[in-house]
Short mmCIF file of C-alpha atoms in Angstrom, two decimals:
data_model
loop_
_atom_site.label_atom_id
_atom_site.label_comp_id
_atom_site.label_asym_id
_atom_site.label_seq_id
_atom_site.Cartn_x
_atom_site.Cartn_y
_atom_site.Cartn_z
CA UNK A 188 104.25 85.42 -21.16
CA UNK A 189 104.12 86.93 -24.65
CA UNK A 190 106.78 85.35 -26.82
CA UNK A 191 110.14 87.07 -27.08
CA UNK A 192 109.58 88.38 -30.59
CA UNK A 193 106.34 90.06 -29.47
CA UNK A 194 108.19 91.75 -26.60
CA UNK A 195 111.20 92.88 -28.61
CA UNK A 196 111.26 96.18 -30.51
CA UNK A 197 110.83 95.16 -34.20
CA UNK A 198 114.00 96.86 -35.46
CA UNK A 199 115.98 95.13 -32.70
CA UNK A 200 114.52 91.72 -33.51
CA UNK A 201 115.49 92.20 -37.17
CA UNK A 202 118.87 93.73 -36.38
CA UNK A 203 121.98 92.36 -38.03
CA UNK A 204 124.51 92.93 -35.24
CA UNK A 205 127.96 94.34 -35.80
CA UNK A 206 130.58 91.61 -35.98
CA UNK A 207 133.97 92.59 -34.58
CA UNK A 208 137.25 90.96 -35.55
CA UNK A 209 137.39 89.17 -32.21
CA UNK A 210 133.82 87.88 -32.63
CA UNK A 211 134.71 86.24 -35.91
CA UNK A 212 137.84 84.45 -34.73
CA UNK A 213 137.58 81.02 -33.14
CA UNK A 214 139.78 77.96 -33.17
CA UNK A 215 143.30 77.23 -31.97
CA UNK A 216 145.08 79.78 -29.81
CA UNK A 217 146.48 82.47 -32.11
CA UNK A 218 149.89 84.13 -31.80
CA UNK A 219 149.76 86.65 -34.64
CA UNK A 220 146.91 89.17 -34.74
CA UNK A 221 146.68 91.17 -37.96
CA UNK A 222 142.90 91.38 -38.17
CA UNK A 223 141.76 94.39 -36.14
CA UNK A 224 144.02 97.25 -37.29
CA UNK A 225 145.63 97.42 -33.84
CA UNK A 226 148.98 99.01 -33.06
CA UNK A 227 151.44 96.11 -32.56
CA UNK A 228 153.19 97.96 -29.71
CA UNK A 229 152.30 98.68 -26.05
CA UNK A 230 151.07 95.19 -25.14
CA UNK A 231 148.60 94.29 -23.68
CA UNK A 232 146.74 97.60 -23.93
CA UNK A 233 147.11 97.68 -27.71
CA UNK A 234 144.66 94.80 -28.16
CA UNK A 235 140.89 94.99 -28.11
CA UNK A 236 139.39 93.10 -25.16
CA UNK A 237 137.23 90.00 -25.44
CA UNK A 238 133.86 91.41 -26.59
CA UNK A 239 131.93 88.72 -24.71
CA UNK A 240 134.17 88.58 -21.61
CA UNK A 241 134.21 84.78 -21.70
CA UNK A 242 136.87 84.15 -19.05
CA UNK A 243 135.32 86.65 -16.67
CA UNK A 244 131.88 85.11 -17.12
CA UNK A 245 133.33 81.70 -16.21
CA UNK A 246 134.42 83.11 -12.86
CA UNK A 247 131.11 84.88 -12.27
CA UNK A 248 129.19 81.75 -13.24
CA UNK A 249 131.08 79.68 -10.67
CA UNK A 250 130.54 82.17 -7.85
CA UNK A 251 127.00 83.27 -8.67
CA UNK A 252 125.65 79.88 -9.73
CA UNK A 253 124.32 81.10 -13.08
CA UNK A 254 125.20 79.55 -16.48
CA UNK A 255 127.66 81.61 -18.52
CA UNK A 256 125.20 81.98 -21.39
CA UNK A 257 122.72 83.56 -18.97
CA UNK A 258 125.05 86.43 -18.00
CA UNK A 259 125.32 89.86 -19.62
CA UNK A 260 128.01 92.27 -18.43
CA UNK A 261 127.49 96.00 -18.76
CA UNK A 262 129.14 99.30 -17.96
CA UNK A 263 127.55 99.38 -14.52
CA UNK A 264 123.96 98.25 -14.04
CA UNK A 265 122.90 101.45 -15.75
CA UNK A 266 123.89 100.03 -19.15
CA UNK A 267 121.61 97.05 -18.58
CA UNK A 268 118.76 99.32 -17.43
CA UNK A 269 119.07 101.37 -20.62
CA UNK A 270 119.48 98.18 -22.67
CA UNK A 271 116.10 96.89 -21.50
CA UNK A 272 114.43 100.06 -22.77
CA UNK A 273 116.34 100.00 -26.07
CA UNK A 274 115.58 96.34 -26.76
CA UNK A 275 112.01 95.93 -25.58
CA UNK A 276 110.17 99.27 -25.61
CA UNK A 277 108.92 101.34 -28.52
CA UNK A 278 109.28 105.10 -27.81
CA UNK A 279 105.97 106.93 -27.65
CA UNK A 280 104.02 103.67 -27.58
CA UNK A 281 105.09 101.45 -24.69
CA UNK A 282 105.24 102.02 -20.96
CA UNK A 283 106.87 100.58 -17.85
CA UNK A 284 105.63 100.27 -14.26
CA UNK A 285 107.85 100.74 -11.20
CA UNK A 286 107.62 100.82 -7.45
CA UNK A 287 107.84 104.23 -5.78
CA UNK A 288 110.10 105.32 -4.15
CA UNK A 289 113.00 103.54 -5.83
CA UNK A 290 116.27 104.00 -7.75
CA UNK A 291 116.00 107.09 -9.95
CA UNK A 292 117.69 105.73 -13.10
CA UNK A 293 114.65 103.65 -14.05
CA UNK A 294 112.71 106.88 -14.62
CA UNK A 295 115.65 108.75 -16.17
CA UNK A 296 116.19 106.00 -18.76
CA UNK A 297 112.45 105.95 -19.49
CA UNK A 298 112.54 109.69 -20.14
CA UNK A 299 115.65 109.37 -22.34
CA UNK A 300 114.00 106.64 -24.40
CA UNK A 301 110.62 108.36 -24.67
CA UNK A 302 108.77 105.68 -22.70
CA UNK A 303 105.92 106.38 -20.28
CA UNK A 304 106.90 105.68 -16.66
CA UNK A 305 104.14 104.67 -14.24
CA UNK A 306 105.15 104.76 -10.55
CA UNK A 307 103.15 102.78 -7.97
CA UNK A 308 103.60 103.66 -4.32
CA UNK A 309 104.74 101.08 -1.83
CA UNK A 310 102.52 100.44 1.17
CA UNK A 311 103.12 102.06 4.57
CA UNK A 312 105.67 99.35 5.41
CA UNK A 313 107.64 100.15 2.24
CA UNK A 314 106.56 96.82 0.76
CA UNK A 315 105.03 95.84 -2.56
CA UNK A 316 101.40 95.24 -3.52
CA UNK A 317 100.98 92.88 -6.48
CA UNK A 318 97.43 93.98 -7.30
CA UNK A 319 98.38 97.66 -7.26
CA UNK A 320 101.34 97.02 -9.56
CA UNK A 321 99.40 94.87 -12.02
CA UNK A 322 96.48 97.31 -12.10
CA UNK A 323 98.77 99.84 -13.76
CA UNK A 324 99.80 97.43 -16.52
CA UNK A 325 98.20 97.18 -19.95
CA UNK A 326 99.02 95.64 -23.33
CA UNK A 327 101.79 98.19 -23.89
CA UNK A 328 103.55 97.58 -20.56
CA UNK A 329 106.87 95.94 -21.37
CA UNK A 330 108.59 95.87 -17.97
CA UNK A 331 108.00 96.16 -14.24
CA UNK A 332 110.91 97.56 -12.21
CA UNK A 333 111.45 96.18 -8.71
CA UNK A 334 114.50 96.99 -6.58
CA UNK A 335 115.09 94.61 -3.65
CA UNK A 336 116.64 95.49 -1.28
CA UNK A 337 115.11 98.76 -2.33
CA UNK A 338 116.87 102.10 -2.68
CA UNK A 339 116.33 104.41 -0.78
CA UNK A 340 114.28 102.45 1.77
CA UNK A 341 116.85 99.65 2.28
CA UNK A 342 114.40 96.82 2.88
CA UNK A 343 113.94 93.53 1.06
CA UNK A 344 110.57 93.33 -0.65
CA UNK A 345 108.35 90.28 -0.20
CA UNK A 346 109.67 87.64 -2.61
CA UNK A 347 106.38 85.73 -2.64
CA UNK A 348 104.64 88.86 -3.88
CA UNK A 349 107.36 89.40 -6.48
CA UNK A 350 106.87 85.83 -7.71
CA UNK A 351 103.12 86.43 -7.92
CA UNK A 352 103.80 89.42 -10.16
CA UNK A 353 106.22 87.43 -12.33
CA UNK A 354 103.66 84.64 -12.75
CA UNK A 355 100.74 86.95 -13.55
CA UNK A 356 102.53 89.43 -15.83
CA UNK A 357 103.09 88.59 -19.49
CA UNK A 358 106.18 90.76 -20.09
CA UNK A 359 109.45 91.35 -18.22
CA UNK A 360 109.87 91.74 -14.49
CA UNK A 361 113.24 93.28 -13.69
CA UNK A 362 114.49 92.73 -10.14
CA UNK A 363 117.47 94.90 -9.25
CA UNK A 364 119.49 93.13 -6.55
CA UNK A 365 122.36 95.61 -6.28
CA UNK A 366 122.34 95.25 -2.48
CA UNK A 367 121.44 91.56 -2.21
CA UNK A 368 124.88 90.56 -0.89
CA UNK A 369 123.98 92.32 2.36
CA UNK A 370 120.69 90.44 2.70
CA UNK A 371 120.02 87.00 4.15
CA UNK A 372 117.31 86.34 1.58
CA UNK A 373 118.13 83.99 -1.30
CA UNK A 374 118.68 85.75 -4.61
CA UNK A 375 116.04 85.46 -7.32
CA UNK A 376 118.80 84.90 -9.89
CA UNK A 377 118.55 81.19 -9.10
CA UNK A 378 115.01 81.24 -10.51
CA UNK A 379 115.71 82.61 -14.01
CA UNK A 380 115.46 79.11 -15.49
CA UNK A 381 111.94 78.84 -14.07
CA UNK A 382 110.72 82.25 -15.24
CA UNK A 383 111.46 83.30 -18.86
CA UNK A 384 110.26 86.85 -18.12
CA UNK A 385 112.57 87.38 -15.13
CA UNK A 386 115.65 89.62 -15.45
CA UNK A 387 117.88 90.07 -12.39
CA UNK A 388 120.44 92.86 -12.04
CA UNK A 389 123.51 92.77 -9.81
CA UNK A 390 126.70 94.82 -9.56
CA UNK A 391 130.34 94.84 -8.52
CA UNK A 392 129.86 98.34 -7.05
CA UNK A 393 128.49 97.52 -3.61
CA UNK A 394 129.59 94.43 -1.66
CA UNK A 395 132.50 93.83 -4.06
CA UNK A 396 133.91 97.32 -3.44
CA UNK A 397 134.46 98.04 -7.15
CA UNK A 398 132.27 101.03 -7.96
CA UNK A 399 135.15 102.64 -9.87
CA UNK A 400 135.48 99.86 -12.47
CA UNK A 401 131.80 100.13 -13.55
CA UNK A 402 130.75 96.51 -13.96
CA UNK A 403 127.14 95.44 -13.79
CA UNK A 404 125.87 91.87 -14.09
CA UNK A 405 122.54 90.87 -15.62
CA UNK A 406 121.04 87.39 -15.35
CA UNK A 407 118.28 86.13 -17.63
CA UNK A 408 117.47 83.23 -19.91
CA UNK A 409 119.95 82.78 -22.75
CA UNK A 410 117.68 84.03 -25.54
CA UNK A 411 117.24 87.34 -23.72
CA UNK A 412 121.00 87.64 -23.16
CA UNK A 413 121.59 87.04 -26.89
CA UNK A 414 119.47 90.07 -27.72
CA UNK A 415 121.50 92.22 -25.31
CA UNK A 416 124.73 90.98 -26.89
CA UNK A 417 123.43 91.86 -30.36
CA UNK A 418 122.66 95.44 -29.30
CA UNK A 419 125.59 96.30 -27.02
CA UNK A 420 128.63 98.18 -28.29
CA UNK A 421 131.31 95.73 -29.50
CA UNK A 422 133.82 96.22 -26.66
CA UNK A 423 131.64 97.60 -23.88
CA UNK A 424 133.79 96.18 -21.04
CA UNK A 425 137.39 97.32 -21.27
CA UNK A 426 140.43 95.17 -20.45
CA UNK A 427 141.27 97.04 -17.23
CA UNK A 428 137.78 96.43 -15.88
CA UNK A 429 137.82 92.77 -16.90
CA UNK A 430 141.20 92.20 -15.23
CA UNK A 431 140.26 94.02 -12.02
CA UNK A 432 136.95 92.16 -11.78
CA UNK A 433 138.71 88.81 -12.28
CA UNK A 434 141.19 89.69 -9.55
CA UNK A 435 138.51 90.59 -6.98
CA UNK A 436 136.52 87.46 -7.87
CA UNK A 437 139.63 85.38 -7.18
CA UNK A 438 139.74 86.93 -3.71
CA UNK A 439 136.09 86.54 -2.78
CA UNK A 440 137.03 85.70 0.82
CA UNK A 441 138.00 89.36 1.30
CA UNK A 442 134.54 90.42 0.19
CA UNK A 443 132.91 88.08 2.69
CA UNK A 444 134.95 89.76 5.43
CA UNK A 445 133.95 93.24 4.25
CA UNK A 446 130.27 92.31 4.25
CA UNK A 447 130.42 90.87 7.78
CA UNK A 448 132.17 94.00 9.08
CA UNK A 449 129.67 96.30 7.35
CA UNK A 450 126.73 94.40 8.82
CA UNK A 451 128.18 94.64 12.32
CA UNK A 452 128.75 98.36 11.87
CA UNK A 453 125.24 98.75 10.47
CA UNK A 454 123.73 97.28 13.64
CA UNK A 455 125.91 99.48 15.84
CA UNK A 456 125.05 102.62 13.90
CA UNK A 457 121.32 101.95 13.92
CA UNK A 458 121.27 101.47 17.68
CA UNK A 459 123.26 104.67 18.15
CA UNK A 460 120.98 106.62 15.81
CA UNK A 461 117.89 105.50 17.71
CA UNK A 462 119.29 107.11 20.86
CA UNK A 463 119.66 110.54 19.25
CA UNK A 464 116.89 113.02 20.14
CA UNK A 465 117.03 114.41 16.59
CA UNK A 466 116.26 110.98 15.08
CA UNK A 467 112.61 109.94 15.11
CA UNK A 468 112.93 106.53 13.45
CA UNK A 469 115.34 104.22 11.67
CA UNK A 470 113.63 102.00 9.12
CA UNK A 471 114.46 98.28 8.78
CA UNK A 472 117.20 97.61 6.25
CA UNK A 473 118.77 94.69 4.39
CA UNK A 474 121.36 96.82 2.59
CA UNK A 475 124.65 98.59 3.40
CA UNK A 476 122.72 101.75 4.26
CA UNK A 477 119.70 102.77 6.29
CA UNK A 478 116.98 105.39 6.06
CA UNK A 479 116.59 107.58 9.13
CA UNK A 480 113.68 109.95 9.77
CA UNK A 481 114.94 113.13 11.43
CA UNK A 482 113.11 116.03 13.04
CA UNK A 483 114.83 118.40 10.59
CA UNK A 484 116.56 116.51 7.79
CA UNK A 485 117.56 119.61 5.82
CA UNK A 486 119.05 121.30 8.87
CA UNK A 487 121.00 118.18 9.86
CA UNK A 488 122.18 117.70 6.28
CA UNK A 489 123.46 121.29 6.06
CA UNK A 490 125.19 120.93 9.43
CA UNK A 491 126.94 117.74 8.35
CA UNK A 492 128.10 119.15 5.02
CA UNK A 493 129.63 122.10 6.87
CA UNK A 494 131.66 119.54 8.78
CA UNK A 495 132.70 117.74 5.60
CA UNK A 496 130.40 114.75 6.22
CA UNK A 497 128.22 113.83 3.27
CA UNK A 498 125.03 111.77 3.56
CA UNK A 499 122.06 111.72 1.17
CA UNK A 500 119.10 113.98 1.86
CA UNK A 501 115.99 112.14 0.64
CA UNK A 502 113.41 114.50 2.13
CA UNK A 503 112.06 115.47 -1.31
CA UNK A 504 111.51 111.83 -2.35
CA UNK A 505 107.97 110.46 -2.07
CA UNK A 506 107.32 108.73 1.29
CA UNK A 507 110.73 109.89 2.60
CA UNK A 508 109.83 113.22 4.15
CA UNK A 509 112.54 114.41 6.59
CA UNK A 510 114.67 111.34 5.86
CA UNK A 511 118.43 110.98 5.45
CA UNK A 512 119.93 107.96 3.72
CA UNK A 513 123.16 107.02 5.47
CA UNK A 514 125.72 104.59 4.03
CA UNK A 515 127.65 102.39 6.45
CA UNK A 516 131.32 103.33 6.19
CA UNK A 517 134.45 102.38 8.07
CA UNK A 518 134.22 102.44 11.87
CA UNK A 519 136.22 105.67 12.01
CA UNK A 520 133.90 107.34 9.48
CA UNK A 521 130.81 106.13 11.29
CA UNK A 522 132.17 107.41 14.61
CA UNK A 523 132.83 110.82 13.06
CA UNK A 524 129.23 110.99 11.84
CA UNK A 525 127.77 109.89 15.18
CA UNK A 526 129.98 112.29 17.07
CA UNK A 527 128.81 115.19 14.91
CA UNK A 528 125.16 114.23 15.30
CA UNK A 529 125.50 114.06 19.08
CA UNK A 530 126.64 117.67 19.19
CA UNK A 531 123.99 118.99 16.79
CA UNK A 532 121.86 121.81 18.14
CA UNK A 533 118.91 122.96 16.09
#
């Protein structure tokens, strides 16, 4: 791997980060705060939140098995995705490589930051080819984007192949594990101490049922996390989000129950979909959704929207012709979808 200074955008490496009032204070527990020009009324919302979310990271560290100093929290995973571009890529010079098809924000953030985006198609089994990925890399490639389980295909990618890429590539490999809580495969976040160029993304939006609070988790070696902390806005995670995340983490047993129920419903839905004459194939999935190839995806999508049932039409995505991406909902919601599909007439 190139050293971290070589990989970091020069102005970011030389950046003198903003120091907030709460960053500068340390010591005994304070009772009088006259440092941040806050309104003294309307407690606790009148106070700025902890800029480094220390108490929340303690809880995440305990549950996720990652040291606190190796955790960055962002406004959804999208903040971390954008942060990687802002910290490590030079607009108009550098490029990134990504699997295709995959989550669309990797390309959007590349376009926003003026960075060339090089997609590499998955094989016919929707899996990854290390040689094909690495063949697209050059001296200006700063990151490889890998989503596993992948969106929109739903499947886990081969972790041995991902490790081969990490070991052979001299810049960052970003593995987005937004859906990993639904998979039986061990998370790659446990391997960040072994690989200095590995960055793993995770989120509270999926298994944890907290999409509304916008909290993304990034795991990497501590020196990488320090760069993110230097660049992020001072109070990027608000108090309401920190409190709600802490509450759900304290009740992790509920999440385990949700995941088990979703996986049971996923199996039931897939078997039911396979019996529909309008469904040609359901692809293997390790996520809380599945990709289904229909005989007329656009027609089925229009029919469902007329009935107030919304799925995702992926027919215009590469390698997803005539495919619908269907999220596993509550049993009642899933039954409503299946009932509508059973009465569909082209």
